[in-house]
Amino acid sequence: MKTQNHIPTTKVARASQFVKAGIKVGGNYIKHYSKKLVQPDLPRDELHKDNAADIYDALSELKGSALKMAQMLSMDRNILPRAYVDKFTMSQYSAPPLSGPLVVKTFKTAFGKTPQQLFEQFEMNSVNAASIGQVHQAWKEGRKLAVKVQYPGVADSVSSDLRIAKPLAISLLGLNERDIDRYMGEVESKLLEETDYELELRRSVHISEACAHIEGLVFPVYYPELSSKRILTMDWLEGLHLRDFLKTNPSQEVRDQLGQLLWDFYDFQIHHLRQVHADPHPGNFLMRADGTLGVIDFGCVKEIPEFFYDNYFRLINSDTLEDEALTREIFHNLEFIVSEDSPREQAFFTDLFKQMTAMLGEPFNAATFDFGDDAYFDRVYAFADSLSKVDELKNSKVARGSQHGLYINRTYFGLYSMLNELKARIVTKRPDWLKPKNLEPELH
């Protein structure tokens, strides 16, 4: 793969990349509509493919928060056409890597030494390159290590990148500027945290130790003495990312075992730790033929406020939705309904969000759930698509939903998506208070 010798770091240079992407997208539209004059029924497939390639090329050169946004969007199948999803998925673990000199410069800045002086052996060619950093193999005292090296300038460009990217997101995705502004602070704080590898090291050690009792989960050992704010060193874990693993044609038993580990891992974090590995994309998990699961990259961790937790998860129990007064109270608390709403708007949004809650909560309201059921996901995506066409939502004077829900919803969306790709059938464990009454005879 071609390496990258330079990353734009100034605001002007990075803004220029976004402008170039916008110009290319504009040119693609002109080309598309020129062809459409002679072929009126021309589909938009080629347009989407060209746009996806041009935007990805620009973002991959910028790295950091720009590429992270592509990674996040690649998980949202209902927002983007398939061409974008396929292209942006590359940002999860196969972005263009940094060249050797930039890697050495990062080590000298952090330690005053080259990687060759710190390790007995260090592979200059990275094995994975994602949005915030890239991973190299190294060896020291007989241990095979994974060394994550952050891209230069990423931490300093988060805030400006988000401001520059906003117009592109609005025009490309048709997102409401008010909605983007509402959640920008949450996204910005999480991206800034992801650039702090010292924070990631502390969280990695804490969560991996807390979850060590879940049999089948495998966590690396971390090495503070070989880590810094921009470099993180840990044991090398063997295993395959999801799509490569599926190519080995694993048995249904192994798929179910891995799916159960994923479910149990998130169940324990959310309901016991009140913080969660909030970046559940395939690049952060390593799957093995024996059904064990390696967990890496705790850069994005969402701490869940108690008030939000209590309200959000009360909705997951389907019994709550049968209590009209309680449901409305929770919808107010979670800002699905606001005080400015008229009685008609309150009734409309209550009904709409009840439908959404019931659908997304289906796995919690069954003792077991088959995530290989594509019909369920087709209904979810169809509902999400219908929401984008609801005038009351598009024209609403307020953005609805607590900002805390942004990463919790994304966590569950990513988890559901991986379980769907695995075609896993799992026991949907949860705290007793989340079990609806209809399951009590079955579960006790």
Short mmCIF file of C-alpha atoms in Angstrom, two decimals:
data_model
loop_
_atom_site.label_atom_id
_atom_site.label_comp_id
_atom_site.label_asym_id
_atom_site.label_seq_id
_atom_site.Cartn_x
_atom_site.Cartn_y
_atom_site.Cartn_z
CA MET A 1 0.00 0.00 0.00
CA LYS A 2 1.21 3.53 -0.77
CA THR A 3 2.53 5.30 2.32
CA GLN A 4 1.86 8.89 3.30
CA ASN A 5 4.87 11.18 3.80
CA HIS A 6 3.01 14.27 4.96
CA ILE A 7 -0.19 15.05 6.85
CA PRO A 8 -1.70 18.53 6.49
CA THR A 9 -1.64 20.07 9.97
CA THR A 10 -2.45 23.78 9.55
CA LYS A 11 -6.08 24.94 9.44
CA VAL A 12 -5.58 26.35 5.92
CA ALA A 13 -4.04 23.13 4.57
CA ARG A 14 -6.73 20.95 6.13
CA ALA A 15 -9.53 23.26 4.98
CA SER A 16 -8.11 23.06 1.45
CA GLN A 17 -8.55 19.26 1.49
CA PHE A 18 -12.24 19.64 2.34
CA VAL A 19 -12.64 22.26 -0.40
CA LYS A 20 -10.96 19.95 -2.93
CA ALA A 21 -13.32 17.15 -1.95
CA GLY A 22 -16.29 19.48 -2.36
CA ILE A 23 -15.12 20.54 -5.83
CA LYS A 24 -14.68 16.92 -6.92
CA VAL A 25 -18.14 16.03 -5.64
CA GLY A 26 -19.55 18.98 -7.57
CA GLY A 27 -17.81 17.77 -10.71
CA ASN A 28 -19.24 14.29 -10.22
CA TYR A 29 -22.76 15.73 -10.06
CA ILE A 30 -22.18 17.70 -13.28
CA LYS A 31 -20.92 14.53 -14.99
CA HIS A 32 -23.90 12.55 -13.68
CA TYR A 33 -26.53 15.04 -14.86
CA SER A 34 -24.81 15.42 -18.25
CA LYS A 35 -25.16 11.66 -18.77
CA LYS A 36 -28.73 11.81 -17.51
CA LEU A 37 -29.67 14.12 -20.39
CA VAL A 38 -29.13 11.25 -22.83
CA GLN A 39 -30.08 8.48 -20.39
CA PRO A 40 -32.99 9.79 -18.25
CA ASP A 41 -33.31 6.59 -16.21
CA LEU A 42 -29.60 6.56 -15.28
CA PRO A 43 -29.23 5.32 -11.66
CA ARG A 44 -27.10 7.17 -9.11
CA ASP A 45 -24.85 4.17 -8.37
CA GLU A 46 -21.85 5.52 -10.31
CA LEU A 47 -22.33 8.99 -8.77
CA HIS A 48 -22.31 7.53 -5.24
CA LYS A 49 -19.25 5.42 -6.03
CA ASP A 50 -17.29 8.39 -7.42
CA ASN A 51 -18.30 10.67 -4.54
CA ALA A 52 -17.42 8.04 -1.95
CA ALA A 53 -13.96 7.52 -3.48
CA ASP A 54 -13.17 11.24 -3.69
CA ILE A 55 -14.38 12.03 -0.18
CA TYR A 56 -12.57 9.04 1.31
CA ASP A 57 -9.32 9.96 -0.47
CA ALA A 58 -9.48 13.47 1.00
CA LEU A 59 -10.36 12.31 4.53
CA SER A 60 -7.74 9.56 4.53
CA GLU A 61 -5.02 12.12 3.85
CA LEU A 62 -6.24 14.26 6.74
CA LYS A 63 -6.49 11.35 9.20
CA GLY A 64 -7.82 12.14 12.68
CA SER A 65 -11.34 13.38 13.31
CA ALA A 66 -12.07 13.69 9.58
CA LEU A 67 -11.35 10.01 8.97
CA LYS A 68 -13.03 9.08 12.27
CA MET A 69 -16.27 10.60 10.99
CA ALA A 70 -16.05 8.36 7.92
CA GLN A 71 -15.53 5.39 10.22
CA MET A 72 -18.61 6.30 12.27
CA LEU A 73 -20.71 6.81 9.15
CA SER A 74 -19.65 3.43 7.76
CA MET A 75 -21.53 1.81 10.64
CA ASP A 76 -24.74 3.74 9.87
CA ARG A 77 -26.12 1.75 6.95
CA ASN A 78 -29.43 3.59 7.03
CA ILE A 79 -27.82 7.04 6.51
CA LEU A 80 -25.53 6.46 3.53
CA PRO A 81 -25.86 4.66 0.19
CA ARG A 82 -24.00 1.35 0.05
CA ALA A 83 -21.11 2.79 -2.00
CA TYR A 84 -20.22 5.14 0.86
CA VAL A 85 -20.53 2.42 3.49
CA ASP A 86 -18.24 0.07 1.53
CA LYS A 87 -15.60 2.75 0.96
CA PHE A 88 -15.74 4.32 4.42
CA THR A 89 -15.45 0.88 6.04
CA MET A 90 -11.79 0.96 4.95
CA SER A 91 -11.22 3.63 7.61
CA GLN A 92 -11.77 1.03 10.32
CA TYR A 93 -8.40 -0.64 9.80
CA SER A 94 -6.91 -0.04 6.34
CA ALA A 95 -6.32 3.66 5.80
CA PRO A 96 -3.10 4.73 3.99
CA PRO A 97 -0.23 4.35 6.52
CA LEU A 98 2.40 6.89 7.56
CA SER A 99 5.88 6.68 6.09
CA GLY A 100 8.85 5.55 8.21
CA PRO A 101 10.37 9.02 8.79
CA LEU A 102 7.12 10.34 10.31
CA VAL A 103 6.93 7.31 12.61
CA VAL A 104 10.53 7.83 13.79
CA LYS A 105 9.85 11.54 14.35
CA THR A 106 6.90 10.69 16.60
CA PHE A 107 9.08 8.38 18.73
CA LYS A 108 11.85 10.95 19.04
CA THR A 109 9.35 13.56 20.17
CA ALA A 110 7.87 11.21 22.80
CA PHE A 111 10.95 9.39 24.09
CA GLY A 112 14.01 11.10 22.61
CA LYS A 113 14.80 7.73 21.01
CA THR A 114 14.03 5.93 17.76
CA PRO A 115 11.81 2.83 17.88
CA GLN A 116 14.89 0.72 17.09
CA GLN A 117 16.53 2.03 20.28
CA LEU A 118 13.46 1.20 22.39
CA PHE A 119 12.68 -2.27 21.02
CA GLU A 120 14.78 -5.26 20.07
CA GLN A 121 12.92 -5.34 16.77
CA PHE A 122 10.42 -2.89 15.29
CA GLU A 123 8.58 -3.34 11.97
CA MET A 124 8.53 0.00 10.18
CA ASN A 125 5.66 -1.08 7.93
CA SER A 126 2.39 -0.83 9.87
CA VAL A 127 0.02 -3.79 9.96
CA ASN A 128 -3.13 -1.70 10.50
CA ALA A 129 -3.78 1.97 9.81
CA ALA A 130 -7.03 3.52 11.00
CA SER A 131 -8.37 6.99 11.76
CA ILE A 132 -6.37 8.21 14.77
CA GLY A 133 -3.23 6.08 14.52
CA GLN A 134 -1.57 3.02 13.05
CA VAL A 135 -0.26 -0.21 14.59
CA HIS A 136 3.23 -1.69 14.27
CA GLN A 137 4.61 -5.01 15.40
CA ALA A 138 7.58 -4.98 17.78
CA TRP A 139 9.48 -7.38 20.02
CA LYS A 140 11.07 -6.86 23.43
CA GLU A 141 12.31 -9.43 25.97
CA GLY A 142 10.72 -12.25 23.99
CA ARG A 143 7.28 -10.60 23.85
CA LYS A 144 5.52 -9.78 20.61
CA LEU A 145 4.00 -6.34 20.97
CA ALA A 146 1.50 -4.06 19.23
CA VAL A 147 2.63 -0.43 19.17
CA LYS A 148 0.00 2.16 18.28
CA VAL A 149 1.46 5.38 16.88
CA GLN A 150 -0.75 8.45 16.63
CA TYR A 151 -0.73 10.51 13.44
CA PRO A 152 1.03 13.91 13.81
CA GLY A 153 -1.26 16.89 14.36
CA VAL A 154 -4.41 14.82 14.96
CA ALA A 155 -4.99 16.05 18.52
CA ASP A 156 -4.58 19.72 17.57
CA SER A 157 -6.97 19.57 14.62
CA VAL A 158 -10.10 17.99 16.13
CA SER A 159 -12.08 21.17 16.83
CA SER A 160 -11.22 22.93 13.57
CA ASP A 161 -11.86 19.76 11.52
CA LEU A 162 -15.36 19.43 12.94
CA ARG A 163 -16.17 23.04 12.09
CA ILE A 164 -14.81 22.65 8.56
CA ALA A 165 -16.57 19.32 7.97
CA LYS A 166 -19.98 20.54 9.08
CA PRO A 167 -21.03 22.10 5.72
CA LEU A 168 -19.97 18.92 3.88
CA ALA A 169 -22.01 16.78 6.29
CA ILE A 170 -25.05 19.01 5.85
CA SER A 171 -24.91 18.97 2.04
CA LEU A 172 -23.88 15.34 1.58
CA LEU A 173 -26.07 13.73 4.24
CA GLY A 174 -28.92 16.20 4.35
CA LEU A 175 -28.42 16.57 8.11
CA ASN A 176 -30.02 19.41 10.02
CA GLU A 177 -27.50 22.05 11.11
CA ARG A 178 -29.31 22.44 14.42
CA ASP A 179 -28.98 18.72 15.13
CA ILE A 180 -25.29 18.75 14.24
CA ASP A 181 -24.60 21.71 16.56
CA ARG A 182 -26.47 20.04 19.42
CA TYR A 183 -24.23 16.98 19.42
CA MET A 184 -20.99 18.59 18.26
CA GLY A 185 -19.77 19.09 21.81
CA GLU A 186 -20.26 15.41 22.65
CA VAL A 187 -18.45 14.29 19.48
CA GLU A 188 -15.63 16.79 20.01
CA SER A 189 -15.02 15.72 23.63
CA LYS A 190 -14.89 12.03 22.67
CA LEU A 191 -12.52 12.64 19.75
CA LEU A 192 -10.21 14.68 21.97
CA GLU A 193 -10.21 11.84 24.50
CA GLU A 194 -9.29 9.38 21.74
CA THR A 195 -6.13 11.36 21.00
CA ASP A 196 -4.96 11.04 24.63
CA TYR A 197 -3.21 7.67 24.76
CA GLU A 198 -2.34 8.11 28.45
CA LEU A 199 -6.06 8.29 29.21
CA GLU A 200 -6.67 5.32 26.94
CA LEU A 201 -4.03 3.29 28.78
CA ARG A 202 -5.69 3.94 32.16
CA ARG A 203 -9.13 3.07 30.82
CA SER A 204 -7.82 -0.01 29.02
CA VAL A 205 -6.29 -1.39 32.20
CA HIS A 206 -9.38 -0.57 34.29
CA ILE A 207 -12.00 -2.06 31.97
CA SER A 208 -9.97 -5.12 30.95
CA GLU A 209 -9.31 -5.96 34.62
CA ALA A 210 -12.98 -5.41 35.51
CA CYS A 211 -14.14 -7.69 32.66
CA ALA A 212 -11.45 -10.36 33.09
CA HIS A 213 -13.99 -12.71 34.74
CA ILE A 214 -15.92 -13.11 31.46
CA GLU A 215 -14.54 -16.40 30.22
CA GLY A 216 -13.52 -16.27 26.57
CA LEU A 217 -12.61 -12.59 26.45
CA VAL A 218 -8.90 -11.90 25.93
CA PHE A 219 -7.26 -8.55 26.73
CA PRO A 220 -3.68 -7.46 26.09
CA VAL A 221 -1.22 -6.47 28.81
CA TYR A 222 -0.30 -2.79 28.54
CA TYR A 223 3.18 -1.28 29.04
CA PRO A 224 3.19 2.25 30.54
CA GLU A 225 7.00 2.51 30.31
CA LEU A 226 6.74 2.08 26.52
CA SER A 227 3.75 4.38 26.15
CA SER A 228 3.20 8.13 26.05
CA LYS A 229 0.48 10.63 25.16
CA ARG A 230 0.88 9.72 21.46
CA ILE A 231 2.23 6.13 21.59
CA LEU A 232 0.58 3.11 23.22
CA THR A 233 2.28 -0.30 23.63
CA MET A 234 0.51 -3.55 24.48
CA ASP A 235 0.79 -7.29 23.89
CA TRP A 236 0.11 -8.46 20.37
CA LEU A 237 -3.17 -10.41 20.20
CA GLU A 238 -3.71 -13.02 17.51
CA GLY A 239 -7.00 -13.22 15.67
CA LEU A 240 -8.93 -12.00 12.65
CA HIS A 241 -11.20 -9.02 12.10
CA LEU A 242 -14.82 -9.92 11.49
CA ARG A 243 -14.93 -10.02 7.69
CA ASP A 244 -11.69 -12.01 7.40
CA PHE A 245 -12.92 -14.34 10.13
CA LEU A 246 -16.19 -14.99 8.30
CA LYS A 247 -14.21 -16.02 5.21
CA THR A 248 -12.97 -19.03 7.23
CA ASN A 249 -16.57 -20.30 7.32
CA PRO A 250 -16.88 -20.69 11.11
CA SER A 251 -19.54 -23.01 12.50
CA GLN A 252 -22.81 -21.68 13.89
CA GLU A 253 -21.66 -22.79 17.34
CA VAL A 254 -18.56 -20.58 17.14
CA ARG A 255 -20.59 -17.67 15.75
CA ASP A 256 -23.02 -17.98 18.65
CA GLN A 257 -20.16 -18.21 21.14
CA LEU A 258 -18.52 -15.04 19.82
CA GLY A 259 -21.85 -13.25 19.69
CA GLN A 260 -22.55 -14.18 23.30
CA LEU A 261 -19.16 -12.83 24.35
CA LEU A 262 -19.89 -9.53 22.63
CA TRP A 263 -23.30 -9.28 24.30
CA ASP A 264 -21.98 -10.22 27.76
CA PHE A 265 -19.06 -7.79 27.43
CA TYR A 266 -21.35 -4.84 26.71
CA ASP A 267 -23.97 -5.94 29.23
CA PHE A 268 -21.40 -5.93 32.06
CA GLN A 269 -19.82 -2.61 31.11
CA ILE A 270 -23.11 -0.74 30.79
CA HIS A 271 -24.99 -2.15 33.76
CA HIS A 272 -22.14 -2.67 36.21
CA LEU A 273 -19.35 -0.26 35.27
CA ARG A 274 -21.58 2.54 33.94
CA GLN A 275 -19.01 3.15 31.23
CA VAL A 276 -18.65 1.43 27.90
CA HIS A 277 -16.27 0.71 25.02
CA ALA A 278 -18.31 3.00 22.74
CA ASP A 279 -16.59 2.17 19.45
CA PRO A 280 -17.89 -1.31 18.61
CA HIS A 281 -16.69 -1.62 15.04
CA PRO A 282 -14.97 -4.75 13.66
CA GLY A 283 -11.50 -3.19 13.74
CA ASN A 284 -11.54 -3.30 17.54
CA PHE A 285 -12.13 -7.03 17.93
CA LEU A 286 -10.07 -10.09 17.04
CA MET A 287 -11.91 -13.38 16.54
CA ARG A 288 -10.43 -16.85 16.92
CA ALA A 289 -11.47 -20.27 15.65
CA ASP A 290 -11.85 -21.54 19.23
CA GLY A 291 -14.59 -18.99 19.90
CA THR A 292 -12.49 -16.64 22.04
CA LEU A 293 -12.50 -12.90 21.42
CA GLY A 294 -9.66 -10.39 21.67
CA VAL A 295 -10.68 -6.85 22.65
CA ILE A 296 -8.48 -3.89 21.75
CA ASP A 297 -8.66 -0.09 21.56
CA PHE A 298 -10.35 1.61 24.50
CA GLY A 299 -9.84 5.07 23.05
CA CYS A 300 -13.55 5.87 22.92
CA VAL A 301 -15.19 5.21 26.29
CA LYS A 302 -18.54 6.74 27.21
CA GLU A 303 -19.20 7.29 30.90
CA ILE A 304 -22.95 7.02 31.49
CA PRO A 305 -24.56 9.56 33.85
CA GLU A 306 -26.87 7.96 36.40
CA PHE A 307 -29.90 10.08 35.45
CA PHE A 308 -29.55 9.17 31.77
CA TYR A 309 -28.95 5.50 32.58
CA ASP A 310 -32.07 5.23 34.75
CA ASN A 311 -34.34 6.80 32.16
CA TYR A 312 -32.85 5.27 29.02
CA PHE A 313 -32.92 1.69 30.25
CA ARG A 314 -36.34 1.93 31.88
CA LEU A 315 -37.59 2.39 28.33
CA ILE A 316 -35.92 -0.84 27.22
CA ASN A 317 -38.31 -2.84 29.42
CA SER A 318 -41.41 -3.18 27.25
CA ASP A 319 -43.63 -2.98 30.35
CA THR A 320 -42.76 0.72 30.58
CA LEU A 321 -44.34 1.49 27.22
CA GLU A 322 -47.67 0.18 28.54
CA ASP A 323 -47.66 2.94 31.16
CA GLU A 324 -48.59 6.09 29.25
CA ALA A 325 -47.80 8.54 32.06
CA LEU A 326 -44.41 6.98 32.86
CA THR A 327 -43.48 6.85 29.17
CA ARG A 328 -44.24 10.54 28.70
CA GLU A 329 -42.25 11.41 31.84
CA ILE A 330 -39.22 9.53 30.51
CA PHE A 331 -39.60 11.04 27.04
CA HIS A 332 -39.47 14.49 28.67
CA ASN A 333 -36.43 13.51 30.73
CA LEU A 334 -34.62 12.24 27.62
CA GLU A 335 -35.68 15.32 25.62
CA PHE A 336 -37.67 13.39 23.02
CA ILE A 337 -40.54 15.69 24.03
CA VAL A 338 -39.92 19.29 25.09
CA SER A 339 -41.95 21.88 26.95
CA GLU A 340 -42.44 23.95 23.78
CA ASP A 341 -44.39 21.12 22.11
CA SER A 342 -48.10 21.66 21.51
CA PRO A 343 -50.50 18.90 22.66
CA ARG A 344 -50.66 17.65 19.06
CA GLU A 345 -46.85 17.57 18.79
CA GLN A 346 -46.57 15.79 22.14
CA ALA A 347 -48.98 13.10 20.96
CA PHE A 348 -47.24 12.77 17.59
CA PHE A 349 -43.71 12.46 18.97
CA THR A 350 -44.81 10.19 21.80
CA ASP A 351 -46.26 7.74 19.28
CA LEU A 352 -43.23 8.03 17.00
CA PHE A 353 -40.64 7.41 19.72
CA LYS A 354 -42.70 4.60 21.24
CA GLN A 355 -42.50 2.81 17.87
CA MET A 356 -38.76 3.40 17.69
CA THR A 357 -38.16 2.27 21.29
CA ALA A 358 -40.23 -0.90 20.87
CA MET A 359 -38.38 -1.85 17.70
CA LEU A 360 -34.85 -1.23 18.97
CA GLY A 361 -35.68 -2.89 22.29
CA GLU A 362 -36.92 -6.16 20.74
CA PRO A 363 -33.73 -8.13 21.59
CA PHE A 364 -34.13 -7.18 25.26
CA ASN A 365 -37.70 -8.40 25.37
CA ALA A 366 -36.97 -12.00 24.41
CA ALA A 367 -35.06 -14.64 26.35
CA THR A 368 -32.99 -15.39 23.24
CA PHE A 369 -32.59 -13.47 20.00
CA ASP A 370 -31.49 -14.47 16.53
CA PHE A 371 -29.43 -11.58 15.18
CA GLY A 372 -29.15 -13.46 11.90
CA ASP A 373 -32.79 -12.54 11.25
CA ASP A 374 -32.36 -10.09 8.38
CA ALA A 375 -36.09 -9.36 8.43
CA TYR A 376 -35.64 -7.60 11.79
CA PHE A 377 -32.83 -5.44 10.44
CA ASP A 378 -34.77 -4.69 7.26
CA ARG A 379 -37.59 -3.34 9.48
CA VAL A 380 -35.13 -1.24 11.51
CA TYR A 381 -33.51 0.25 8.40
CA ALA A 382 -36.88 0.86 6.76
CA PHE A 383 -38.11 2.65 9.89
CA ALA A 384 -34.93 4.74 10.07
CA ASP A 385 -35.37 5.64 6.41
CA SER A 386 -38.98 6.65 7.04
CA LEU A 387 -37.86 8.94 9.88
CA SER A 388 -35.72 10.93 7.44
CA LYS A 389 -38.90 11.76 5.53
CA VAL A 390 -41.04 12.83 8.50
CA ASP A 391 -41.80 16.55 8.06
CA GLU A 392 -42.48 17.05 11.76
CA LEU A 393 -38.93 15.93 12.55
CA LYS A 394 -37.32 17.88 9.72
CA ASN A 395 -39.21 21.05 10.60
CA SER A 396 -38.98 20.71 14.37
CA LYS A 397 -37.67 23.84 16.08
CA VAL A 398 -35.61 21.74 18.49
CA ALA A 399 -33.18 18.84 18.20
CA ARG A 400 -34.65 15.87 20.04
CA GLY A 401 -32.88 13.42 22.29
CA SER A 402 -30.26 13.80 25.01
CA GLN A 403 -26.71 14.23 23.74
CA HIS A 404 -25.75 11.33 26.02
CA GLY A 405 -27.77 9.07 23.74
CA LEU A 406 -25.46 9.75 20.79
CA TYR A 407 -22.73 7.29 21.81
CA ILE A 408 -25.03 4.88 23.65
CA ASN A 409 -27.21 4.52 20.54
CA ARG A 410 -24.09 4.17 18.40
CA THR A 411 -22.78 1.50 20.77
CA TYR A 412 -25.92 -0.58 20.38
CA PHE A 413 -26.08 0.02 16.64
CA GLY A 414 -22.49 -1.18 16.25
CA LEU A 415 -23.12 -4.17 18.52
CA TYR A 416 -26.30 -5.16 16.67
CA SER A 417 -24.52 -4.79 13.31
CA MET A 418 -21.65 -7.08 14.32
CA LEU A 419 -24.06 -9.66 15.75
CA ASN A 420 -26.03 -9.52 12.50
CA GLU A 421 -22.89 -10.12 10.42
CA LEU A 422 -22.01 -13.04 12.69
CA LYS A 423 -25.58 -14.38 12.33
CA ALA A 424 -25.32 -15.05 16.06
CA ARG A 425 -28.09 -16.47 18.24
CA ILE A 426 -27.64 -15.36 21.81
CA VAL A 427 -29.13 -15.38 25.30
CA THR A 428 -30.00 -11.73 25.94
CA LYS A 429 -28.72 -11.35 29.47
CA ARG A 430 -29.67 -8.18 31.33
CA PRO A 431 -30.35 -7.03 34.92
CA ASP A 432 -33.48 -8.53 36.49
CA TRP A 433 -35.27 -5.17 36.55
CA LEU A 434 -34.99 -5.02 32.75
CA LYS A 435 -36.88 -8.27 32.26
CA PRO A 436 -40.47 -7.69 31.18
CA LYS A 437 -43.26 -9.57 32.96
CA ASN A 438 -43.93 -11.83 29.98
CA LEU A 439 -40.47 -13.40 30.43
CA GLU A 440 -40.67 -14.13 34.14
CA PRO A 441 -42.07 -17.67 33.84
CA GLU A 442 -39.48 -18.47 31.17
CA LEU A 443 -36.47 -17.04 32.99
CA HIS A 444 -37.17 -18.12 36.57
#
